[in-house]
Amino acid sequence: MGQAVMMNAPACFGNLKKNVDALPECLRHSSFVGAGVESRMVIRVPLRLRQKLRRFPCVRNAASEVVEMEPASEGSQLLVPRQKYCESVYMPVRRKTRTVHIGDVCVGSEHPIRVQTMTTTDTKDVKATVEQVMRVADKGCDIVRITVQGKREADACYDIKNTLVQKGYTIPLVADIHFAPPIAMKVAECFDKIRINPGNFADRRAQFEKLEYTELDYQEELEHIEQVFAPLVEKCKKYGRAIRIGTNHGSLSDRIMSYYGDSPRGMVESAFEFANICRKLDFHNFVFSMKASNPVVMVQAYRLLVSEMYLKGWDYPLHLGVTEAGEGEDGRMKSAIGIGALLQDGLGDTIRVSLTEEPEQEINPCMKLANLGMKITKEQKGVPEFQEKHRRYFDFQRRTGQLPLQKEGDEIDYRGVLHRDGSVLMSVSLDQLKAPETLYRALATKLIIGMPYKDLATVDTILLNELPAVEDKEARLALKRLTDIGMGVLTPVAEQLAKPFPHAIALLTLDDVASSSHKKLPAGTRVAVTLRGDEPQEQLDLLKTVDAIMLLAYLPEDEKKSSRVQASRRLFEYLESNDLNFPVIHHLKFPSKTERDDLVIKAGSEAGALLVDGLGDGILLEADDQDFEFLRTTSFGMLQGCRMRNTKTEYVSCPSCGRTLFDLQEISAQIREKTAHLPGVAIAIMGCIVNGPGEMADADFGYVGGAPGKIDLYVGKQVVKRGIAMEKATDALIELIKENGRWIEPELVEN
């Protein structure tokens, strides 16, 4: 039997033409259908050639056993593979999986989403490790991972397990293994699960040196993997253990990198090589993970993994996590974006929120995410089915709305009310207008002799649900100074009609548009529209009759039927299908007494789930009883976490484990204190290099434990300075940043 294979047309084929004789016969005589960047070709590939086709990164789905086909576009005779990645894009439906047994804990779709963490103690310190495991277990953790890097650590694992059992703790323990198959074999006799990293368990971690492999080289390495991995699989079968095949974006092997690059596809293929060995040996008690420090890459990798599992008919559970997420609100936001986005589609059976904090601090946000995932799949709020043709599931391509343009007769500059890389809107009260300078600082403007000026992380537009009275000259002057610097002032149309404020943007509902309320406004008044996204099409068609500067996608917190994520997807599909390029702001209101972690997790998992798909131009978070500064920094943090607007130093910081060669929390705080003023600069702070330089793929500079008391410094993926004494390493990092022209002196803040 042949197999249909899809290829990207001109770019991919142009590269292949350079060495056309190396292609299989079936490719050399294929012809294109259509033209342009989005062209595809469909060919019938003999079974014996599928493995060869996988060597070409531009060929997708070549190894799939069954491919479901669909028209490439409406009315097209060209068929392409349908790439399903979840049970439904219209409502959250939990993906059906088999049950995997990890000690006494069952993982899979028939069970609750499980909560995990990892110890940070030296594994050889049995007492400290046992105490930490007991503390996280008492907080509700279901599974604990412990690093096991050598024989002494493996020996300690027996004492750890026995001591915990004697104390009445049966929580499953997972051995974290890198580079050490013999250690995995030893610890499989006492721990409940073995986590292996496909990038370094049998292969050597990528050195970014050898980039070409022959077919023979490739096959020999696959055989080597099986020789090394099969004994562990057999041992896990014998003892009833589980395995996690846990790919890390930063530690792919040279062989995988040579064919797929540092990509989600490479992560999936690396994991499948080990999964195929498990299946060959009739071992199915395993789960997958696809971790990355970049939430966008992480989401793409998991979706691609599940898509391929659907094609293969596999049903293995997923462990979710954003690795090296960092600390504080930033770490929680990154995890909420990545993990939450997948939970919104019913993906995920066990999760970990990796924070550069004590493991006990991971449990609360992790449980909140797990509860969120269970809640949304139980409620199954959604929207009626619609044809989704524009959203890109597997690669990030941002839909950018048309930014405001100046019009003839405009008396102020409207071009600054939205930002090209993502906008932050904030709700402002009348009380805040009574203290203008305090408000200006809260909006992150620069103050020069009390006058506000826009800065890198200044709020773009404010929402005033109530305008100040016409006779309140001081409040109106405070507002005027904001519109003078290009900040937008958004207010409901009824307020603008009752108490007109020059140059305010009138916020309409679709009912307002239908009743032509906006036509009562003075000529030239800019308008915006707030809507749900689940309205009937005839209501959405009203958008074609109005020249809106932006749309606010808002679904009430107490909504009973629709889901924000699915309703917004429907809205974006409508806009794209009708060539309407309005910018869309995700508007979330939170009830009083919402905890900070709950706000971050809900905002990240709902708005973040859309932004990682490139759907959205900004964020507006409202919570009356939350600190204004917290809402602003959370909003900017979400945009940066979704790889949109970069307004502060980005940190890729590992959560620490038994391998860590220094006090990660202390050093991380020290580095942040001295470098937090470098927007656009990304710094990796890594306790060791076990996950490889690739884990710092998004970082410009790296601070990495090389040996006890010694630090290695990186520029990108290349080590440039080795063995620096730890007490001098932070200053050396700053000098390195200066040498590379990325340092700026911190500004003095006006009191």
Short mmCIF file of C-alpha atoms in Angstrom, two decimals, residues 3-279:
data_model
loop_
_atom_site.label_atom_id
_atom_site.label_comp_id
_atom_site.label_asym_id
_atom_site.label_seq_id
_atom_site.Cartn_x
_atom_site.Cartn_y
_atom_site.Cartn_z
CA GLN A 3 0.83 6.42 1.78
CA ALA A 4 -0.27 10.02 1.24
CA VAL A 5 2.35 12.54 2.33
CA MET A 6 2.05 16.32 2.54
CA MET A 7 4.96 18.64 1.76
CA ASN A 8 5.43 22.38 1.99
CA ALA A 9 5.82 23.37 -1.59
CA PRO A 10 8.13 26.04 -2.91
CA ALA A 11 10.59 26.61 -0.04
CA CYS A 12 10.98 22.94 0.76
CA PHE A 13 11.12 21.74 -2.82
CA GLY A 14 13.56 24.48 -3.77
CA ASN A 15 16.04 23.08 -1.28
CA LEU A 16 15.45 19.50 -2.42
CA LYS A 17 16.05 20.44 -6.07
CA LYS A 18 19.65 21.23 -5.18
CA ASN A 19 20.25 17.52 -4.75
CA VAL A 20 17.34 15.99 -6.62
CA ASP A 21 19.24 12.82 -7.45
CA ALA A 22 19.30 12.00 -3.73
CA LEU A 23 15.51 11.94 -3.57
CA PRO A 24 13.45 8.79 -3.83
CA GLU A 25 12.11 8.13 -7.32
CA CYS A 26 8.55 8.98 -6.27
CA LEU A 27 9.58 12.52 -5.32
CA ARG A 28 11.66 13.22 -8.40
CA HIS A 29 8.66 12.73 -10.67
CA SER A 30 6.02 14.46 -8.54
CA SER A 31 4.40 17.71 -9.63
CA PHE A 32 2.94 20.58 -7.66
CA VAL A 33 -0.72 21.42 -7.27
CA GLY A 34 -1.38 25.15 -6.93
CA ALA A 35 1.16 27.90 -6.36
CA GLY A 36 2.40 30.27 -3.71
CA VAL A 37 3.64 29.85 -0.17
CA GLU A 38 0.71 27.73 0.95
CA SER A 39 0.93 25.22 -1.93
CA ARG A 40 0.87 21.54 -1.07
CA MET A 41 1.47 18.38 -3.01
CA VAL A 42 0.04 14.99 -2.28
CA ILE A 43 1.88 11.91 -3.41
CA ARG A 44 1.49 8.18 -2.97
CA VAL A 45 4.54 6.76 -1.24
CA PRO A 46 5.40 3.05 -1.18
CA LEU A 47 5.69 1.55 2.29
CA ARG A 48 9.38 0.77 1.90
CA LEU A 49 10.16 4.47 1.34
CA ARG A 50 8.35 5.94 4.34
CA GLN A 51 11.37 5.58 6.62
CA LYS A 52 13.58 7.34 4.08
CA LEU A 53 11.10 10.17 3.69
CA ARG A 54 11.26 10.86 7.41
CA ARG A 55 14.86 11.98 6.89
CA PHE A 56 13.62 15.06 5.04
CA PRO A 57 12.44 17.66 7.59
CA CYS A 58 9.98 19.13 5.07
CA VAL A 59 8.03 15.86 4.83
CA ARG A 60 5.34 15.37 7.48
CA ASN A 61 3.25 12.35 8.42
CA ALA A 62 5.43 10.09 6.27
CA ALA A 63 5.56 7.35 8.90
CA SER A 64 1.91 7.36 9.86
CA GLU A 65 0.05 4.13 9.37
CA VAL A 66 -3.33 5.76 8.69
CA VAL A 67 -3.96 9.34 7.60
CA GLU A 68 -7.43 10.85 7.57
CA MET A 69 -7.74 13.24 4.62
CA GLU A 70 -9.67 16.49 4.05
CA PRO A 71 -9.82 19.14 1.29
CA ALA A 72 -6.88 21.54 1.43
CA SER A 73 -9.35 24.42 1.17
CA GLU A 74 -13.07 24.87 0.62
CA GLY A 75 -14.01 23.35 -2.73
CA SER A 76 -10.48 22.06 -3.41
CA GLN A 77 -9.92 18.65 -4.98
CA LEU A 78 -6.52 18.48 -3.29
CA LEU A 79 -6.61 16.36 -0.14
CA VAL A 80 -4.29 16.86 2.84
CA PRO A 81 -4.03 15.06 6.19
CA ARG A 82 -6.49 16.18 8.83
CA GLN A 83 -4.38 16.99 11.87
CA LYS A 84 -6.62 16.43 14.84
CA TYR A 85 -4.90 17.26 18.11
CA CYS A 86 -7.74 17.09 20.66
CA GLU A 87 -11.20 15.61 21.05
CA SER A 88 -12.99 18.86 20.21
CA VAL A 89 -12.10 22.48 19.41
CA TYR A 90 -15.68 23.54 20.29
CA MET A 91 -15.71 22.52 23.95
CA PRO A 92 -13.21 21.08 26.45
CA VAL A 93 -13.47 17.28 26.22
CA ARG A 94 -10.85 15.24 28.01
CA ARG A 95 -8.79 13.11 25.66
CA LYS A 96 -9.39 9.39 26.25
CA THR A 97 -6.28 7.55 27.40
CA ARG A 98 -5.34 4.22 28.85
CA THR A 99 -4.59 3.96 32.58
CA VAL A 100 -0.94 3.92 33.63
CA HIS A 101 -0.14 2.58 37.10
CA ILE A 102 2.52 4.46 39.11
CA GLY A 103 2.70 2.65 42.41
CA ASP A 104 -0.76 2.97 43.93
CA VAL A 105 -1.63 6.02 41.82
CA CYS A 106 -3.49 5.63 38.53
CA VAL A 107 -2.90 8.16 35.76
CA GLY A 108 -5.17 8.60 32.75
CA SER A 109 -8.46 10.02 31.58
CA GLU A 110 -10.51 7.86 33.95
CA HIS A 111 -8.75 9.41 36.94
CA PRO A 112 -8.17 12.90 38.38
CA ILE A 113 -5.36 15.01 36.94
CA ARG A 114 -2.42 14.19 39.17
CA VAL A 115 -0.12 16.72 40.86
CA GLN A 116 3.66 16.27 40.82
CA THR A 117 6.78 18.01 42.10
CA MET A 118 10.49 17.31 42.45
CA THR A 119 12.79 17.34 45.47
CA THR A 120 15.60 19.90 45.68
CA THR A 121 17.66 18.13 48.33
CA ASP A 122 20.88 16.19 47.80
CA THR A 123 19.52 12.68 47.18
CA LYS A 124 22.35 11.22 49.27
CA ASP A 125 20.93 13.12 52.24
CA VAL A 126 18.26 10.56 53.04
CA LYS A 127 16.84 12.38 56.05
CA ALA A 128 16.40 15.73 54.24
CA THR A 129 14.95 14.07 51.17
CA VAL A 130 12.46 12.02 53.17
CA GLU A 131 11.34 15.08 55.11
CA GLN A 132 10.81 17.06 51.92
CA VAL A 133 8.82 14.24 50.33
CA MET A 134 6.61 14.04 53.42
CA ARG A 135 6.00 17.81 53.38
CA VAL A 136 4.84 17.86 49.76
CA ALA A 137 2.75 14.73 50.29
CA ASP A 138 1.04 16.40 53.24
CA LYS A 139 0.20 19.35 50.98
CA GLY A 140 -1.58 17.08 48.50
CA CYS A 141 1.12 16.08 46.03
CA ASP A 142 0.39 12.77 44.27
CA ILE A 143 3.80 11.85 42.80
CA VAL A 144 7.36 13.00 43.65
CA ARG A 145 10.40 12.91 41.37
CA ILE A 146 13.91 12.57 42.79
CA THR A 147 17.13 13.06 40.85
CA VAL A 148 19.35 9.96 40.69
CA GLN A 149 22.62 10.75 38.97
CA GLY A 150 25.00 8.11 40.28
CA LYS A 151 25.52 4.90 42.27
CA ARG A 152 25.57 6.58 45.69
CA GLU A 153 22.27 8.33 44.92
CA ALA A 154 20.80 5.04 43.69
CA ASP A 155 21.87 3.34 46.92
CA ALA A 156 20.21 6.13 48.90
CA CYS A 157 16.94 5.56 47.03
CA TYR A 158 16.40 2.25 48.82
CA ASP A 159 16.77 3.97 52.20
CA ILE A 160 14.48 6.81 51.09
CA LYS A 161 11.78 4.40 49.96
CA ASN A 162 12.04 2.19 53.05
CA THR A 163 12.00 5.14 55.46
CA LEU A 164 8.92 6.64 53.82
CA VAL A 165 7.05 3.33 53.97
CA GLN A 166 7.99 2.92 57.63
CA LYS A 167 6.52 6.38 58.28
CA GLY A 168 3.29 5.46 56.48
CA TYR A 169 3.95 7.34 53.21
CA THR A 170 3.24 5.35 50.06
CA ILE A 171 3.45 8.28 47.64
CA PRO A 172 4.96 7.03 44.35
CA LEU A 173 8.59 8.00 43.74
CA VAL A 174 10.05 8.71 40.30
CA ALA A 175 13.75 8.43 39.48
CA ASP A 176 15.00 11.25 37.23
CA ILE A 177 17.64 9.72 34.97
CA HIS A 178 20.05 11.40 32.54
CA PHE A 179 23.06 9.74 30.85
CA ALA A 180 23.01 6.72 33.19
CA PRO A 181 21.21 3.55 31.98
CA PRO A 182 22.91 1.34 34.63
CA ILE A 183 21.59 3.63 37.38
CA ALA A 184 18.08 3.39 35.91
CA MET A 185 18.35 -0.39 36.01
CA LYS A 186 19.36 -0.32 39.68
CA VAL A 187 16.74 2.14 40.91
CA ALA A 188 13.92 0.42 38.97
CA GLU A 189 14.01 -2.22 41.69
CA CYS A 190 12.77 0.22 44.35
CA PHE A 191 11.15 3.29 42.75
CA ASP A 192 7.73 3.27 41.08
CA LYS A 193 8.58 5.07 37.87
CA ILE A 194 11.65 5.91 35.80
CA ARG A 195 11.82 9.18 33.89
CA ILE A 196 14.22 8.94 30.96
CA ASN A 197 15.26 11.75 28.64
CA PRO A 198 15.36 10.45 25.05
CA GLY A 199 17.96 13.08 24.17
CA ASN A 200 20.63 11.76 26.50
CA PHE A 201 19.64 8.31 27.81
CA ALA A 202 21.43 6.39 25.05
CA ASP A 203 22.43 9.12 22.59
CA ARG A 204 24.98 11.76 23.39
CA ARG A 205 23.39 15.14 24.06
CA ALA A 206 23.73 17.46 21.08
CA GLN A 207 27.13 19.12 20.80
CA PHE A 208 26.02 21.11 17.74
CA GLU A 209 28.94 19.72 15.79
CA LYS A 210 28.13 16.78 13.53
CA LEU A 211 25.15 17.76 11.40
CA GLU A 212 25.05 15.03 8.75
CA TYR A 213 24.23 11.36 9.26
CA THR A 214 24.10 8.66 6.63
CA GLU A 215 21.25 6.18 6.57
CA LEU A 216 23.64 3.61 8.02
CA ASP A 217 24.72 5.95 10.83
CA TYR A 218 21.12 6.66 11.68
CA GLN A 219 20.10 3.01 11.74
CA GLU A 220 23.10 2.02 13.83
CA GLU A 221 22.20 4.60 16.46
CA LEU A 222 18.60 3.38 16.55
CA GLU A 223 19.88 -0.15 17.13
CA HIS A 224 22.16 1.17 19.89
CA ILE A 225 19.20 2.86 21.59
CA GLU A 226 17.28 -0.41 21.58
CA GLN A 227 20.23 -2.31 23.03
CA VAL A 228 20.55 0.19 25.88
CA PHE A 229 16.85 0.85 26.55
CA ALA A 230 15.29 -2.60 26.10
CA PRO A 231 16.77 -4.07 29.33
CA LEU A 232 15.18 -1.23 31.34
CA VAL A 233 11.83 -1.83 29.68
CA GLU A 234 12.01 -5.53 30.50
CA LYS A 235 12.92 -4.76 34.09
CA CYS A 236 10.03 -2.32 34.45
CA LYS A 237 7.70 -5.03 33.09
CA LYS A 238 9.04 -7.47 35.64
CA TYR A 239 8.61 -5.14 38.62
CA GLY A 240 5.43 -3.40 37.48
CA ARG A 241 7.11 -0.01 37.12
CA ALA A 242 6.07 2.89 34.91
CA ILE A 243 8.25 4.92 32.53
CA ARG A 244 7.98 8.55 31.50
CA ILE A 245 9.48 9.25 28.10
CA GLY A 246 10.25 12.89 28.84
CA THR A 247 11.64 14.90 25.96
CA ASN A 248 13.22 18.27 26.72
CA HIS A 249 13.44 20.94 24.04
CA GLY A 250 17.00 21.72 25.10
CA SER A 251 18.51 18.25 25.13
CA LEU A 252 17.84 16.68 21.78
CA SER A 253 20.61 14.48 20.39
CA ASP A 254 22.90 15.38 17.48
CA ARG A 255 21.14 12.75 15.39
CA ILE A 256 17.67 14.19 15.98
CA MET A 257 18.98 17.75 15.56
CA SER A 258 20.54 16.83 12.23
CA TYR A 259 17.19 15.81 10.74
CA TYR A 260 14.61 17.90 12.53
CA GLY A 261 16.49 20.77 14.11
CA ASP A 262 15.68 22.20 17.52
CA SER A 263 11.95 21.84 16.87
CA PRO A 264 8.71 20.35 18.19
CA ARG A 265 8.91 17.77 15.41
CA GLY A 266 12.32 16.69 16.67
CA MET A 267 10.98 16.40 20.22
CA VAL A 268 8.15 14.14 19.08
CA GLU A 269 10.30 11.94 16.86
CA SER A 270 12.84 11.52 19.66
CA ALA A 271 10.14 10.31 22.04
CA PHE A 272 8.60 7.98 19.48
CA GLU A 273 11.90 6.14 18.99
CA PHE A 274 11.72 5.05 22.63
CA ALA A 275 7.95 4.46 22.55
CA ASN A 276 8.36 2.12 19.59
CA ILE A 277 10.79 0.03 21.61
CA CYS A 278 8.32 -0.15 24.50
CA ARG A 279 5.56 -1.25 22.15
#
